[in-house]
mmCIF file of C-alpha atoms (C1' of nucleotides) in Angstrom:
data_model
loop_
_atom_site.group_PDB
_atom_site.id
_atom_site.type_symbol
_atom_site.label_atom_id
_atom_site.label_comp_id
_atom_site.label_asym_id
_atom_site.label_seq_id
_atom_site.Cartn_x
_atom_site.Cartn_y
_atom_site.Cartn_z
ATOM 1 C CA UNK A 4 80.055 164.540 -41.283
ATOM 2 C CA UNK A 5 81.815 162.058 -43.163
ATOM 3 C CA UNK A 6 79.918 158.834 -44.373
ATOM 4 C CA UNK A 7 80.179 155.801 -42.161
ATOM 5 C CA UNK A 8 79.282 152.205 -42.699
ATOM 6 C CA UNK A 9 78.140 149.293 -40.552
ATOM 7 C CA UNK A 10 79.804 145.745 -40.822
ATOM 8 C CA UNK A 11 77.559 144.459 -43.040
ATOM 9 C CA UNK A 12 77.512 147.271 -45.295
ATOM 10 C CA UNK A 13 81.396 146.651 -45.875
ATOM 11 C CA UNK A 14 80.671 142.926 -46.097
ATOM 12 C CA UNK A 15 77.985 143.182 -48.819
ATOM 13 C CA UNK A 16 80.032 145.762 -50.855
ATOM 14 C CA UNK A 17 83.203 143.431 -50.811
ATOM 15 C CA UNK A 18 81.567 140.146 -51.016
ATOM 16 C CA UNK A 19 82.843 138.894 -47.641
ATOM 17 C CA UNK A 20 81.200 137.848 -44.339
ATOM 18 C CA UNK A 21 81.096 139.916 -41.151
ATOM 19 C CA UNK A 22 83.301 137.384 -39.519
ATOM 20 C CA UNK A 23 86.123 137.887 -41.917
ATOM 21 C CA UNK A 24 86.137 141.598 -41.294
ATOM 22 C CA UNK A 25 86.066 140.888 -37.433
ATOM 23 C CA UNK A 26 88.752 138.726 -38.165
ATOM 24 C CA UNK A 27 90.936 141.297 -39.950
ATOM 25 C CA UNK A 28 90.200 143.556 -36.916
ATOM 26 C CA UNK A 29 91.567 140.855 -34.360
ATOM 27 C CA UNK A 30 94.691 140.594 -36.583
ATOM 28 C CA UNK A 31 95.288 144.230 -36.216
ATOM 29 C CA UNK A 32 94.483 145.322 -39.852
ATOM 30 C CA UNK A 33 91.207 147.354 -38.930
ATOM 31 C CA UNK A 34 90.310 149.180 -35.891
ATOM 32 C CA UNK A 35 86.929 150.885 -36.408
ATOM 33 C CA UNK A 36 85.322 153.252 -33.972
ATOM 34 C CA UNK A 37 82.620 152.136 -31.700
ATOM 35 C CA UNK A 38 79.175 153.153 -30.861
ATOM 36 C CA UNK A 39 78.624 151.290 -27.539
ATOM 37 C CA UNK A 40 79.449 147.849 -28.921
ATOM 38 C CA UNK A 41 78.742 148.599 -32.631
ATOM 39 C CA UNK A 42 81.440 148.816 -34.950
ATOM 40 C CA UNK A 43 81.526 152.008 -36.909
ATOM 41 C CA UNK A 44 83.839 152.092 -40.172
ATOM 42 C CA UNK A 45 85.088 155.221 -41.545
ATOM 43 C CA UNK A 46 86.041 156.030 -45.285
ATOM 44 C CA UNK A 47 89.569 155.289 -44.262
ATOM 45 C CA UNK A 48 88.536 152.008 -42.697
ATOM 46 C CA UNK A 49 86.938 150.985 -45.734
ATOM 47 C CA UNK A 50 90.012 151.939 -48.031
ATOM 48 C CA UNK A 51 92.084 149.767 -45.674
ATOM 49 C CA UNK A 52 89.710 146.897 -46.076
ATOM 50 C CA UNK A 53 90.061 147.066 -49.821
ATOM 51 C CA UNK A 54 93.778 147.193 -49.427
ATOM 52 C CA UNK A 55 93.676 144.098 -47.611
ATOM 53 C CA UNK A 56 91.462 142.249 -49.910
ATOM 54 C CA UNK A 57 93.643 143.364 -52.782
ATOM 55 C CA UNK A 58 96.562 142.022 -50.858
ATOM 56 C CA UNK A 59 94.894 138.787 -50.528
ATOM 57 C CA UNK A 60 94.035 138.607 -54.149
ATOM 58 C CA UNK A 61 97.730 139.065 -55.147
ATOM 59 C CA UNK A 62 98.786 136.232 -52.875
ATOM 60 C CA UNK A 63 99.865 138.193 -49.689
ATOM 61 C CA UNK A 64 99.142 136.603 -45.953
ATOM 62 C CA UNK A 65 97.357 138.810 -43.810
ATOM 63 C CA UNK A 66 100.632 139.713 -41.881
ATOM 64 C CA UNK A 67 102.251 140.809 -45.162
ATOM 65 C CA UNK A 68 99.306 142.894 -46.163
ATOM 66 C CA UNK A 69 99.561 144.508 -42.547
ATOM 67 C CA UNK A 70 103.219 145.275 -42.977
ATOM 68 C CA UNK A 71 102.303 147.044 -46.236
ATOM 69 C CA UNK A 72 99.330 148.741 -45.215
ATOM 70 C CA UNK A 73 100.957 149.968 -42.154
ATOM 71 C CA UNK A 74 103.530 151.736 -43.987
ATOM 72 C CA UNK A 75 100.918 154.149 -45.480
ATOM 73 C CA UNK A 76 99.456 154.748 -41.992
ATOM 74 C CA UNK A 77 103.043 155.320 -40.424
ATOM 75 C CA UNK A 78 103.871 158.744 -39.033
ATOM 76 C CA UNK A 79 106.534 160.512 -41.071
ATOM 77 C CA UNK A 80 107.692 163.096 -38.771
ATOM 78 C CA UNK A 81 111.482 163.201 -38.776
ATOM 79 C CA UNK A 82 114.076 162.489 -41.441
ATOM 80 C CA UNK A 83 115.179 159.201 -40.101
ATOM 81 C CA UNK A 84 111.626 157.766 -39.987
ATOM 82 C CA UNK A 85 111.231 159.002 -43.584
ATOM 83 C CA UNK A 86 114.444 157.182 -44.748
ATOM 84 C CA UNK A 87 113.594 153.936 -43.198
ATOM 85 C CA UNK A 88 110.035 154.174 -44.765
ATOM 86 C CA UNK A 89 111.331 154.991 -48.177
ATOM 87 C CA UNK A 90 113.704 151.936 -47.715
ATOM 88 C CA UNK A 91 110.778 149.712 -46.853
ATOM 89 C CA UNK A 92 108.759 150.882 -49.650
ATOM 90 C CA UNK A 93 111.486 150.161 -52.061
ATOM 91 C CA UNK A 94 111.643 146.574 -50.682
ATOM 92 C CA UNK A 95 107.780 146.032 -50.966
ATOM 93 C CA UNK A 96 107.954 147.696 -54.470
ATOM 94 C CA UNK A 97 110.474 144.911 -55.464
ATOM 95 C CA UNK A 98 108.257 142.294 -54.291
ATOM 96 C CA UNK A 99 105.349 143.610 -56.366
ATOM 97 C CA UNK A 100 107.506 143.927 -59.307
ATOM 98 C CA UNK A 101 108.704 140.313 -59.113
ATOM 99 C CA UNK A 102 104.978 139.324 -59.219
ATOM 100 C CA UNK A 103 104.355 141.564 -62.118
ATOM 101 C CA UNK A 104 107.040 139.769 -63.927
ATOM 102 C CA UNK A 105 105.727 136.345 -63.049
ATOM 103 C CA UNK A 106 102.163 137.628 -63.930
ATOM 104 C CA UNK A 107 103.411 139.004 -67.422
ATOM 105 C CA UNK A 108 105.336 135.626 -68.474
ATOM 106 C CA UNK A 109 102.060 133.599 -67.256
ATOM 107 C CA UNK A 110 99.591 135.798 -69.696
ATOM 108 C CA UNK A 111 102.335 135.768 -72.485
ATOM 109 C CA UNK A 112 102.813 132.103 -72.266
ATOM 110 C CA UNK A 113 99.101 131.578 -72.186
ATOM 111 C CA UNK A 114 98.526 133.884 -75.109
ATOM 112 C CA UNK A 115 101.028 131.982 -77.298
ATOM 113 C CA UNK A 116 99.304 128.691 -76.235
ATOM 114 C CA UNK A 117 95.683 130.033 -77.003
ATOM 115 C CA UNK A 118 97.171 131.350 -80.292
ATOM 116 C CA UNK A 119 98.285 127.990 -81.181
ATOM 117 C CA UNK A 120 94.863 126.385 -80.380
ATOM 118 C CA UNK A 121 93.102 128.814 -82.527
ATOM 119 C CA UNK A 122 95.431 127.963 -85.383
ATOM 120 C CA UNK A 123 95.089 124.412 -85.110
ATOM 121 C CA UNK A 124 91.173 124.964 -84.883
ATOM 122 C CA UNK A 125 91.209 126.932 -88.012
ATOM 123 C CA UNK A 126 93.070 124.085 -89.818
ATOM 124 C CA UNK A 127 90.528 121.587 -88.509
ATOM 125 C CA UNK A 128 87.593 123.839 -90.018
ATOM 126 C CA UNK A 129 89.278 124.150 -93.237
ATOM 127 C CA UNK A 130 89.683 120.429 -93.561
ATOM 128 C CA UNK A 131 86.051 119.791 -92.645
ATOM 129 C CA UNK A 132 84.948 122.288 -95.477
ATOM 130 C CA UNK A 133 87.365 120.397 -97.834
ATOM 131 C CA UNK A 134 85.717 117.144 -97.016
ATOM 132 C CA UNK A 135 82.350 118.516 -97.343
ATOM 133 C CA UNK A 136 82.957 119.362 -101.047
ATOM 134 C CA UNK B 181 118.532 110.332 -73.258
ATOM 135 C CA UNK B 182 117.011 113.669 -71.646
ATOM 136 C CA UNK B 183 118.238 114.651 -68.200
ATOM 137 C CA UNK B 184 116.380 113.591 -65.234
ATOM 138 C CA UNK B 185 116.440 114.970 -61.607
ATOM 139 C CA UNK B 186 116.002 113.342 -58.126
ATOM 140 C CA UNK B 187 113.564 114.992 -55.704
ATOM 141 C CA UNK B 188 116.071 116.859 -53.774
ATOM 142 C CA UNK B 189 117.694 117.974 -57.098
ATOM 143 C CA UNK B 190 114.382 119.785 -57.773
ATOM 144 C CA UNK B 191 113.821 120.561 -53.851
ATOM 145 C CA UNK B 192 117.229 122.525 -53.901
ATOM 146 C CA UNK B 193 116.845 124.235 -57.185
ATOM 147 C CA UNK B 194 113.330 125.619 -56.344
ATOM 148 C CA UNK B 195 113.895 126.402 -52.583
ATOM 149 C CA UNK B 196 111.255 123.965 -51.276
ATOM 150 C CA UNK B 197 111.350 120.592 -49.208
ATOM 151 C CA UNK B 198 111.015 117.060 -50.855
ATOM 152 C CA UNK B 199 107.910 116.936 -48.602
ATOM 153 C CA UNK B 200 106.284 119.706 -50.546
ATOM 154 C CA UNK B 201 107.081 118.050 -53.795
ATOM 155 C CA UNK B 202 105.491 114.780 -52.786
ATOM 156 C CA UNK B 203 102.554 116.878 -51.492
ATOM 157 C CA UNK B 204 102.050 118.101 -54.987
ATOM 158 C CA UNK B 205 102.183 114.538 -56.264
ATOM 159 C CA UNK B 206 99.565 113.647 -53.621
ATOM 160 C CA UNK B 207 97.274 116.464 -55.196
ATOM 161 C CA UNK B 208 97.704 115.180 -58.511
ATOM 162 C CA UNK B 209 99.944 118.074 -59.758
ATOM 163 C CA UNK B 210 102.955 115.880 -60.690
ATOM 164 C CA UNK B 211 103.436 112.366 -61.667
ATOM 165 C CA UNK B 212 106.845 111.468 -61.897
ATOM 166 C CA UNK B 213 108.254 108.224 -63.391
ATOM 167 C CA UNK B 214 109.634 105.659 -60.882
ATOM 168 C CA UNK B 215 112.813 103.619 -60.685
ATOM 169 C CA UNK B 216 111.430 100.971 -58.310
ATOM 170 C CA UNK B 217 110.296 103.165 -55.376
ATOM 171 C CA UNK B 218 112.475 106.242 -56.415
ATOM 172 C CA UNK B 219 110.680 108.986 -58.088
ATOM 173 C CA UNK B 220 112.484 110.221 -61.229
ATOM 174 C CA UNK B 221 111.759 113.773 -62.564
ATOM 175 C CA UNK B 222 111.754 114.507 -66.242
ATOM 176 C CA UNK B 223 112.154 117.994 -67.651
ATOM 177 C CA UNK B 224 108.298 118.208 -68.135
ATOM 178 C CA UNK B 225 108.022 117.333 -64.574
ATOM 179 C CA UNK B 226 110.261 120.018 -63.538
ATOM 180 C CA UNK B 227 108.493 122.622 -65.747
ATOM 181 C CA UNK B 228 105.299 121.586 -64.226
ATOM 182 C CA UNK B 229 106.700 122.266 -60.716
ATOM 183 C CA UNK B 230 107.963 125.632 -61.897
ATOM 184 C CA UNK B 231 104.395 126.399 -63.028
ATOM 185 C CA UNK B 232 102.979 125.328 -59.555
ATOM 186 C CA UNK B 233 105.299 127.376 -57.548
ATOM 187 C CA UNK B 234 104.495 130.369 -60.001
ATOM 188 C CA UNK B 235 101.080 129.871 -59.552
ATOM 189 C CA UNK B 236 101.460 130.109 -55.618
ATOM 190 C CA UNK B 237 103.573 133.198 -55.843
ATOM 191 C CA UNK B 238 100.451 134.755 -57.620
ATOM 192 C CA UNK B 239 98.057 133.738 -55.028
ATOM 193 C CA UNK B 240 96.435 130.783 -56.569
ATOM 194 C CA UNK B 241 95.577 127.668 -54.469
ATOM 195 C CA UNK B 242 96.999 124.197 -55.491
ATOM 196 C CA UNK B 243 93.516 123.384 -57.060
ATOM 197 C CA UNK B 244 93.550 126.532 -59.189
ATOM 198 C CA UNK B 245 97.032 125.998 -60.224
ATOM 199 C CA UNK B 246 96.158 122.263 -61.259
ATOM 200 C CA UNK B 247 93.294 123.611 -63.483
ATOM 201 C CA UNK B 248 95.381 125.903 -65.181
ATOM 202 C CA UNK B 249 98.457 123.830 -65.769
ATOM 203 C CA UNK B 250 96.141 120.815 -66.693
ATOM 204 C CA UNK B 251 95.017 122.946 -69.604
ATOM 205 C CA UNK B 252 98.402 122.898 -71.232
ATOM 206 C CA UNK B 253 98.439 118.951 -70.879
ATOM 207 C CA UNK B 254 95.206 118.413 -72.235
ATOM 208 C CA UNK B 255 94.860 116.473 -75.324
ATOM 209 C CA UNK B 256 93.526 118.693 -78.248
ATOM 210 C CA UNK B 257 92.519 116.254 -80.513
ATOM 211 C CA UNK B 258 89.081 117.153 -82.200
ATOM 212 C CA UNK B 259 87.559 120.602 -82.749
ATOM 213 C CA UNK B 260 84.982 120.505 -79.839
ATOM 214 C CA UNK B 261 87.701 119.845 -77.559
ATOM 215 C CA UNK B 262 89.805 122.704 -78.854
ATOM 216 C CA UNK B 263 86.815 124.843 -78.646
ATOM 217 C CA UNK B 264 86.042 124.229 -74.965
ATOM 218 C CA UNK B 265 90.000 124.602 -74.244
ATOM 219 C CA UNK B 266 90.036 127.981 -75.893
ATOM 220 C CA UNK B 267 87.110 128.869 -73.920
ATOM 221 C CA UNK B 268 88.654 128.001 -70.616
ATOM 222 C CA UNK B 269 91.977 129.774 -71.570
ATOM 223 C CA UNK B 270 90.205 132.813 -71.983
ATOM 224 C CA UNK B 271 88.628 132.488 -68.614
ATOM 225 C CA UNK B 272 91.933 131.927 -66.797
ATOM 226 C CA UNK B 273 93.449 134.905 -68.635
ATOM 227 C CA UNK B 274 90.718 137.026 -67.553
ATOM 228 C CA UNK B 275 91.498 136.295 -64.046
ATOM 229 C CA UNK B 276 95.319 136.948 -64.754
ATOM 230 C CA UNK B 277 94.387 140.127 -66.363
ATOM 231 C CA UNK B 278 92.510 141.243 -63.141
ATOM 232 C CA UNK B 279 95.493 140.274 -61.219
ATOM 233 C CA UNK B 280 97.681 142.533 -63.393
ATOM 234 C CA UNK B 281 95.198 145.358 -62.860
ATOM 235 C CA UNK B 282 95.416 145.018 -59.136
ATOM 236 C CA UNK B 283 99.128 144.804 -59.280
ATOM 237 C CA UNK B 284 99.524 147.761 -61.388
ATOM 238 C CA UNK B 285 97.235 149.916 -59.196
ATOM 239 C CA UNK B 286 99.246 148.779 -56.370
ATOM 240 C CA UNK B 287 102.641 149.661 -57.741
ATOM 241 C CA UNK B 288 101.189 152.920 -59.039
ATOM 242 C CA UNK B 289 100.049 154.004 -55.593
ATOM 243 C CA UNK B 290 103.113 152.995 -53.860
ATOM 244 C CA UNK B 291 105.108 154.845 -56.219
ATOM 245 C CA UNK B 292 103.017 158.066 -55.607
ATOM 246 C CA UNK B 293 103.564 157.570 -52.047
ATOM 247 C CA UNK B 294 107.139 156.936 -52.021
ATOM 248 C CA UNK B 295 107.514 160.220 -54.295
ATOM 249 C CA UNK B 296 105.626 162.227 -51.648
ATOM 250 C CA UNK B 297 108.004 160.888 -48.906
ATOM 251 C CA UNK B 298 111.112 161.734 -51.097
ATOM 252 C CA UNK B 299 109.781 165.191 -51.610
ATOM 253 C CA UNK B 300 108.896 165.714 -47.822
ATOM 254 C CA UNK B 301 112.544 164.342 -46.942
ATOM 255 C CA UNK B 302 114.124 166.838 -49.438
ATOM 256 C CA UNK B 303 112.389 169.659 -47.529
ATOM 257 C CA UNK B 304 113.403 168.555 -44.341
ATOM 258 C CA UNK B 305 117.032 168.311 -45.423
ATOM 259 C CA UNK B 306 116.776 171.702 -46.880
ATOM 260 C CA UNK B 307 115.471 172.932 -43.640
ATOM 261 C CA UNK B 308 118.146 171.399 -41.923
ATOM 262 C CA UNK B 309 120.828 173.117 -44.140
ATOM 263 C CA UNK B 310 119.031 176.453 -43.722
ATOM 264 C CA UNK B 311 119.387 176.152 -40.014
ATOM 265 C CA UNK B 312 123.081 175.206 -40.068
ATOM 266 C CA UNK B 313 123.702 178.571 -41.549
ATOM 267 C "C1'" DG C 136 129.938 93.156 -44.678
ATOM 268 C "C1'" DC C 137 129.178 97.718 -42.807
ATOM 269 C "C1'" DT C 138 127.782 102.521 -43.050
ATOM 270 C "C1'" DC C 139 125.582 106.277 -44.427
ATOM 271 C "C1'" DA C 140 123.335 109.415 -47.338
ATOM 272 C "C1'" DA C 141 119.182 109.675 -49.718
ATOM 273 C "C1'" DG C 142 115.103 107.733 -50.793
ATOM 274 C "C1'" DT C 143 110.306 105.729 -49.256
ATOM 275 C "C1'" DT C 144 105.352 105.099 -46.678
ATOM 276 C "C1'" DT C 145 102.434 106.298 -43.057
ATOM 277 C "C1'" DA C 146 100.479 109.099 -39.877
ATOM 278 C "C1'" DC C 147 99.820 112.565 -36.584
ATOM 279 C "C1'" DG C 148 100.929 117.744 -35.650
ATOM 280 C "C1'" DT C 149 100.417 122.690 -37.122
ATOM 281 C "C1'" DT C 150 99.399 127.164 -38.915
ATOM 282 C "C1'" DA C 151 96.487 130.634 -41.518
ATOM 283 C "C1'" DA C 152 92.144 132.140 -42.344
ATOM 284 C "C1'" DC C 153 88.421 131.955 -41.685
ATOM 285 C "C1'" DG C 154 83.229 128.920 -40.712
ATOM 286 C "C1'" DT C 155 79.742 128.099 -37.532
ATOM 287 C "C1'" DA C 156 77.001 127.827 -33.584
ATOM 288 C "C1'" DA C 157 75.551 129.245 -29.205
ATOM 289 C "C1'" DA C 158 73.904 132.863 -26.138
ATOM 290 C "C1'" DC C 159 72.968 137.462 -25.651
ATOM 291 C "C1'" DG C 160 72.045 142.899 -26.207
ATOM 292 C "C1'" DT C 161 69.210 146.574 -28.981
ATOM 293 C "C1'" DC C 162 66.112 149.176 -31.361
ATOM 294 C "C1'" DA C 163 62.597 150.282 -34.800
ATOM 295 C "C1'" DA C 164 58.067 148.539 -36.631
ATOM 296 C "C1'" DA C 165 54.024 146.051 -36.064
ATOM 297 C "C1'" DT D 204 55.269 144.253 -26.177
ATOM 298 C "C1'" DT D 205 56.881 141.308 -28.920
ATOM 299 C "C1'" DT D 206 59.263 140.084 -32.945
ATOM 300 C "C1'" DG D 207 62.822 140.403 -36.021
ATOM 301 C "C1'" DA D 208 66.976 142.050 -38.126
ATOM 302 C "C1'" DC D 209 71.239 143.374 -36.919
ATOM 303 C "C1'" DG D 210 74.906 143.671 -33.997
ATOM 304 C "C1'" DT D 211 77.912 141.715 -30.242
ATOM 305 C "C1'" DT D 212 81.445 137.915 -27.545
ATOM 306 C "C1'" DT D 213 83.239 133.230 -27.028
ATOM 307 C "C1'" DA D 214 84.802 129.276 -28.587
ATOM 308 C "C1'" DC D 215 85.068 125.177 -30.902
ATOM 309 C "C1'" DG D 216 85.400 123.341 -36.012
ATOM 310 C "C1'" DT D 217 87.424 123.223 -40.739
ATOM 311 C "C1'" DT D 218 90.241 123.411 -44.704
ATOM 312 C "C1'" DA D 219 94.585 124.018 -47.304
ATOM 313 C "C1'" DA D 220 99.335 123.429 -47.328
ATOM 314 C "C1'" DC D 221 102.643 121.417 -45.808
ATOM 315 C "C1'" DG D 222 106.150 120.064 -41.250
ATOM 316 C "C1'" DT D 223 107.646 116.574 -38.385
ATOM 317 C "C1'" DA D 224 108.813 111.991 -36.776
ATOM 318 C "C1'" DA D 225 108.971 107.196 -36.981
ATOM 319 C "C1'" DA D 226 110.402 103.011 -39.197
ATOM 320 C "C1'" DC D 227 111.959 101.050 -43.515
ATOM 321 C "C1'" DT D 228 114.842 100.053 -47.917
ATOM 322 C "C1'" DT D 229 118.490 100.909 -51.003
ATOM 323 C "C1'" DG D 230 122.774 101.876 -53.771
ATOM 324 C "C1'" DA D 231 127.547 103.850 -53.438
ATOM 325 C "C1'" DG D 232 131.656 104.011 -51.063
ATOM 326 C "C1'" DC D 233 135.064 102.127 -47.570
#
DNA sequence: GCTCAAGTTTACGTTAACGTAAACGTCAAA
DNA sequence: TTTGACGTTTACGTTAACGTAAACTTGAGC
């Protein structure tokens, strides 16, 4: 018996609205089980939701997030399927790597700039101490 | 005499349309000089555009990109201004750092998964060779 | 003087990603 | 048994980030 979640359980946990989660289902990103009308989310559903939201934070559209996430769920039966999957994984990995480079330049630039600010502030404070004497 | 750029120069270089660049101006992200009606972009304008586009690739909205970029252009006259600027820089840096963590987990997970795919493929190919004997 | 490529403004259109409201079902607690 | 709290579907509304079209100007080349 695995643990399950209601839609508002997940909404609370991830800081989104139930509407958002239903929207992801409309877009084919989630397909929870049902108890009558009610949606029942499994641990796998929860993981998929987490992946979607992480994708969004990294600047992917829902469609792009779906492409990536569906790779993890695809059947890996025969060798041909495995080879195309590995190819697609390499593509997506390259995109992520590009973003990482962008991100690292951004952080490095920001750090350099912040450092210059701190130096300038230190000078100003030294001047202020001199003037106080 | 610094080099300048027309709107379509920049559009070509960065793979966007002139409309996009004008839109960024409407949103206060760029403010090129003018020769009559015509927009003239300086090297600084070009850099700002590059920063905007990088921000977008990393999942920031235009408003968020503006917040960050404006920090770099803000006056750093007195000590108080410098201190608030350093504070804001630290905030933004934390956001970037979060994204980096997200990104690195994503890449690591993808690598692990791809590795499992490669192993599985190797097994299948070994089986195929055995069967051929 | 004409043409044409590239620029301009103005304004309405479009798409993604939800928000919001209405109208309804359901079930446990008071 | 009625009242919430939570769920559902349906459908129209909204915002960001441009696309697209129209109508106009302007400078370079023929």
